[in-house]
Amino acid sequence: MITLRRWWADAPATTLFTLTAVAVYVITALQSRSVMDNLPGSSLGAAWVLYGPEVAQGGLDRLRALGAVFLHIDLGHVAINCFMLMLIGREIEKFAGTALYSAAFLAGGIGASATVLWMAPYNPTAGASGALFALMVLLLGIARVRGNDLRAPLVLILMNVIYTFIAPSVSLWGHLGGLFAGLMMVWFFISSRPAVRWSGVLGVLVLSCVLVLLV
């Protein structure tokens, strides 16, 4: 409890995003009665998984672009993504503040969803990986501003990109979409001027939402 309170004090949005992903996983696991294949048989999984033909119907199905960010396919999937989010997200949130960080997270996640819908609409997709790719790019930018060694964040991005191309189960376009969203945001995000930071992040967020609406 003490650790959770400390994390909440340092990074409330990161903690909230992580707890949301865990809660969604628990619900889908209970509904499907499976911890390792928790989407089949889950009504929440069926309603939130990102699938182009469903999103194209419009209405509340557009929200799949956001819901899918917090939806994961098994225990390992949610554990890895939540672990990465808590480590990376906390550093970025402490640098940028909760509001700007939250907008950047959503821009990365929805941007990844938009890319999937346009490039691979018939591949059902779920997970926070796209948002994490955007955050990894922002972490690299923060390291640059701080004058830190860039090798660690560069290796982190490189290893994840390599894994994206060799692992058959991951969403190629989801990861690349998140990476591209991060690249579009990073110059703005590390600016010393708040207006520049917000204009870049909100610009990517609005663009991502528009792309979803145009599907």
GROMACS .gro file of C-alpha atoms in nm:
model
  215
    1MET     CA    1   0.000   0.000   0.000
    2ILE     CA    2   0.286   0.237   0.084
    3THR     CA    3   0.447   0.168  -0.252
    4LEU     CA    4   0.119   0.224  -0.436
    5ARG     CA    5   0.069   0.553  -0.253
    6ARG     CA    6   0.418   0.662  -0.347
    7TRP     CA    7   0.363   0.572  -0.711
    8TRP     CA    8   0.031   0.757  -0.705
    9ALA     CA    9   0.198   1.066  -0.558
   10ASP     CA   10   0.479   1.060  -0.816
   11ALA     CA   11   0.278   0.957  -1.123
   12PRO     CA   12  -0.100   0.951  -1.077
   13ALA     CA   13  -0.186   0.918  -1.446
   14THR     CA   14   0.062   0.634  -1.501
   15THR     CA   15  -0.077   0.455  -1.196
   16LEU     CA   16  -0.435   0.509  -1.316
   17PHE     CA   17  -0.360   0.385  -1.668
   18THR     CA   18  -0.188   0.078  -1.527
   19LEU     CA   19  -0.466  -0.003  -1.282
   20THR     CA   20  -0.722   0.042  -1.561
   21ALA     CA   21  -0.540  -0.212  -1.779
   22VAL     CA   22  -0.520  -0.455  -1.486
   23ALA     CA   23  -0.890  -0.409  -1.403
   24VAL     CA   24  -0.990  -0.464  -1.767
   25TYR     CA   25  -0.777  -0.778  -1.779
   26VAL     CA   26  -0.936  -0.914  -1.460
   27ILE     CA   27  -1.285  -0.854  -1.599
   28THR     CA   28  -1.207  -1.029  -1.927
   29ALA     CA   29  -1.038  -1.317  -1.744
   30LEU     CA   30  -1.344  -1.364  -1.522
   31GLN     CA   31  -1.582  -1.344  -1.816
   32SER     CA   32  -1.384  -1.591  -2.025
   33ARG     CA   33  -1.279  -1.805  -1.726
   34SER     CA   34  -0.923  -1.804  -1.858
   35VAL     CA   35  -0.609  -1.616  -1.757
   36MET     CA   36  -0.410  -1.707  -2.070
   37ASP     CA   37  -0.671  -1.665  -2.344
   38ASN     CA   38  -0.905  -1.415  -2.188
   39LEU     CA   39  -1.068  -1.246  -2.489
   40PRO     CA   40  -1.272  -1.533  -2.638
   41GLY     CA   41  -1.586  -1.559  -2.431
   42SER     CA   42  -1.550  -1.208  -2.286
   43SER     CA   43  -1.821  -0.957  -2.371
   44LEU     CA   44  -1.588  -0.671  -2.278
   45GLY     CA   45  -1.317  -0.814  -2.500
   46ALA     CA   46  -1.561  -0.844  -2.790
   47ALA     CA   47  -1.676  -0.485  -2.739
   48TRP     CA   48  -1.328  -0.330  -2.708
   49VAL     CA   49  -1.098  -0.527  -2.937
   50LEU     CA   50  -0.983  -0.311  -3.229
   51TYR     CA   51  -1.132  -0.447  -3.550
   52GLY     CA   52  -1.172  -0.235  -3.861
   53PRO     CA   53  -1.511  -0.360  -3.988
   54GLU     CA   54  -1.666  -0.294  -3.647
   55VAL     CA   55  -1.514   0.053  -3.612
   56ALA     CA   56  -1.629   0.142  -3.964
   57GLN     CA   57  -1.989   0.100  -3.848
   58GLY     CA   58  -1.946   0.417  -3.645
   59GLY     CA   59  -2.123   0.504  -3.322
   60LEU     CA   60  -1.974   0.377  -2.996
   61ASP     CA   61  -1.759   0.132  -3.192
   62ARG     CA   62  -1.528   0.426  -3.262
   63LEU     CA   63  -1.432   0.406  -2.895
   64ARG     CA   64  -1.257   0.076  -2.966
   65ALA     CA   65  -0.961   0.291  -3.072
   66LEU     CA   66  -0.927   0.393  -2.707
   67GLY     CA   67  -1.062   0.084  -2.531
   68ALA     CA   68  -0.823  -0.147  -2.713
   69VAL     CA   69  -0.530   0.039  -2.554
   70PHE     CA   70  -0.630  -0.101  -2.215
   71LEU     CA   71  -0.730  -0.446  -2.341
   72HIS     CA   72  -0.480  -0.735  -2.333
   73ILE     CA   73  -0.494  -1.089  -2.463
   74ASP     CA   74  -0.336  -1.285  -2.176
   75LEU     CA   75  -0.154  -1.261  -1.843
   76GLY     CA   76   0.192  -1.222  -1.994
   77HIS     CA   77   0.072  -0.949  -2.229
   78VAL     CA   78  -0.078  -0.733  -1.957
   79ALA     CA   79   0.211  -0.800  -1.715
   80ILE     CA   80   0.483  -0.691  -1.960
   81ASN     CA   81   0.297  -0.383  -2.081
   82CYS     CA   82   0.205  -0.270  -1.730
   83PHE     CA   83   0.562  -0.320  -1.608
   84MET     CA   84   0.696  -0.114  -1.898
   85LEU     CA   85   0.430   0.152  -1.848
   86MET     CA   86   0.506   0.194  -1.479
   87LEU     CA   87   0.879   0.233  -1.544
   88ILE     CA   88   0.870   0.454  -1.853
   89GLY     CA   89   0.551   0.643  -1.782
   90ARG     CA   90   0.660   0.750  -1.436
   91GLU     CA   91   0.975   0.917  -1.568
   92ILE     CA   92   0.789   1.097  -1.845
   93GLU     CA   93   0.506   1.210  -1.618
   94LYS     CA   94   0.750   1.352  -1.364
   95PHE     CA   95   0.920   1.545  -1.645
   96ALA     CA   96   0.612   1.680  -1.824
   97GLY     CA   97   0.341   1.686  -1.560
   98THR     CA   98   0.028   1.475  -1.539
   99ALA     CA   99  -0.191   1.661  -1.786
  100LEU     CA  100   0.057   1.681  -2.074
  101TYR     CA  101   0.176   1.326  -2.016
  102SER     CA  102  -0.184   1.198  -2.022
  103ALA     CA  103  -0.248   1.374  -2.352
  104ALA     CA  104   0.072   1.225  -2.497
  105PHE     CA  105  -0.020   0.876  -2.381
  106LEU     CA  106  -0.362   0.902  -2.541
  107ALA     CA  107  -0.214   1.051  -2.860
  108GLY     CA  108   0.026   0.758  -2.885
  109GLY     CA  109  -0.237   0.496  -2.810
  110ILE     CA  110  -0.506   0.634  -3.040
  111GLY     CA  111  -0.244   0.710  -3.305
  112ALA     CA  112  -0.140   0.344  -3.298
  113SER     CA  113  -0.504   0.238  -3.324
  114ALA     CA  114  -0.561   0.471  -3.618
  115THR     CA  115  -0.261   0.323  -3.798
  116VAL     CA  116  -0.392  -0.030  -3.748
  117LEU     CA  117  -0.736   0.068  -3.875
  118TRP     CA  118  -0.589   0.214  -4.193
  119MET     CA  119  -0.311  -0.036  -4.261
  120ALA     CA  120  -0.437  -0.365  -4.115
  121PRO     CA  121  -0.811  -0.326  -4.048
  122TYR     CA  122  -0.886  -0.699  -4.057
  123ASN     CA  123  -0.632  -0.790  -3.788
  124PRO     CA  124  -0.798  -0.781  -3.443
  125THR     CA  125  -0.564  -0.586  -3.216
  126ALA     CA  126  -0.539  -0.506  -2.845
  127GLY     CA  127  -0.281  -0.376  -2.602
  128ALA     CA  128  -0.094  -0.071  -2.478
  129SER     CA  129   0.217  -0.145  -2.685
  130GLY     CA  130   0.148   0.129  -2.939
  131ALA     CA  131   0.125   0.391  -2.665
  132LEU     CA  132   0.444   0.249  -2.511
  133PHE     CA  133   0.632   0.291  -2.837
  134ALA     CA  134   0.533   0.657  -2.841
  135LEU     CA  135   0.648   0.693  -2.481
  136MET     CA  136   0.984   0.532  -2.559
  137VAL     CA  137   1.049   0.800  -2.820
  138LEU     CA  138   0.955   1.071  -2.571
  139LEU     CA  139   1.187   0.915  -2.314
  140LEU     CA  140   1.470   0.941  -2.567
  141GLY     CA  141   1.391   1.308  -2.615
  142ILE     CA  142   1.389   1.369  -2.240
  143ALA     CA  143   1.727   1.199  -2.206
  144ARG     CA  144   1.860   1.429  -2.477
  145VAL     CA  145   1.733   1.739  -2.298
  146ARG     CA  146   1.882   1.625  -1.967
  147GLY     CA  147   2.216   1.547  -2.125
  148ASN     CA  148   2.191   1.181  -2.026
  149ASP     CA  149   2.349   0.889  -2.209
  150LEU     CA  150   2.123   0.813  -2.505
  151ARG     CA  151   2.238   0.455  -2.551
  152ALA     CA  152   1.993   0.297  -2.306
  153PRO     CA  153   1.673   0.448  -2.457
  154LEU     CA  154   1.806   0.390  -2.809
  155VAL     CA  155   1.874   0.024  -2.734
  156LEU     CA  156   1.529  -0.006  -2.576
  157ILE     CA  157   1.363   0.126  -2.891
  158LEU     CA  158   1.584  -0.079  -3.123
  159MET     CA  159   1.522  -0.405  -2.938
  160ASN     CA  160   1.148  -0.348  -2.941
  161VAL     CA  161   1.149  -0.264  -3.312
  162ILE     CA  162   1.346  -0.582  -3.386
  163TYR     CA  163   1.103  -0.784  -3.173
  164THR     CA  164   0.815  -0.629  -3.367
  165PHE     CA  165   0.947  -0.765  -3.695
  166ILE     CA  166   1.038  -1.114  -3.573
  167ALA     CA  167   0.748  -1.197  -3.339
  168PRO     CA  168   0.442  -1.320  -3.533
  169SER     CA  169   0.193  -1.241  -3.257
  170VAL     CA  170   0.255  -0.866  -3.227
  171SER     CA  171   0.081  -0.588  -3.418
  172LEU     CA  172   0.335  -0.450  -3.665
  173TRP     CA  173   0.126  -0.148  -3.757
  174GLY     CA  174   0.024  -0.085  -3.398
  175HIS     CA  175   0.387  -0.063  -3.291
  176LEU     CA  176   0.495   0.141  -3.593
  177GLY     CA  177   0.196   0.372  -3.551
  178GLY     CA  178   0.289   0.440  -3.191
  179LEU     CA  179   0.652   0.494  -3.288
  180PHE     CA  180   0.550   0.743  -3.557
  181ALA     CA  181   0.317   0.926  -3.317
  182GLY     CA  182   0.606   0.960  -3.073
  183LEU     CA  183   0.833   1.094  -3.348
  184MET     CA  184   0.572   1.355  -3.439
  185MET     CA  185   0.540   1.467  -3.077
  186VAL     CA  186   0.894   1.452  -2.940
  187TRP     CA  187   1.031   1.785  -3.070
  188PHE     CA  188   0.731   1.969  -2.927
  189PHE     CA  189   0.721   1.762  -2.609
  190ILE     CA  190   1.072   1.855  -2.495
  191SER     CA  191   1.036   2.226  -2.572
  192SER     CA  192   1.085   2.466  -2.284
  193ARG     CA  193   0.774   2.656  -2.391
  194PRO     CA  194   0.443   2.514  -2.259
  195ALA     CA  195   0.247   2.645  -2.558
  196VAL     CA  196   0.476   2.458  -2.797
  197ARG     CA  197   0.451   2.138  -2.591
  198TRP     CA  198   0.074   2.145  -2.585
  199SER     CA  199   0.029   2.243  -2.949
  200GLY     CA  200   0.238   1.947  -3.067
  201VAL     CA  201   0.082   1.687  -2.841
  202LEU     CA  202  -0.274   1.803  -2.895
  203GLY     CA  203  -0.209   1.826  -3.267
  204VAL     CA  204  -0.111   1.459  -3.281
  205LEU     CA  205  -0.404   1.364  -3.058
  206VAL     CA  206  -0.655   1.549  -3.278
  207LEU     CA  207  -0.501   1.407  -3.596
  208SER     CA  208  -0.524   1.055  -3.453
  209CYS     CA  209  -0.890   1.100  -3.360
  210VAL     CA  210  -0.971   1.241  -3.703
  211LEU     CA  211  -0.807   0.942  -3.872
  212VAL     CA  212  -1.021   0.711  -3.660
  213LEU     CA  213  -1.335   0.902  -3.756
  214LEU     CA  214  -1.245   0.880  -4.125
  215VAL     CA  215  -1.223   0.501  -4.123
   0.00000   0.00000   0.00000
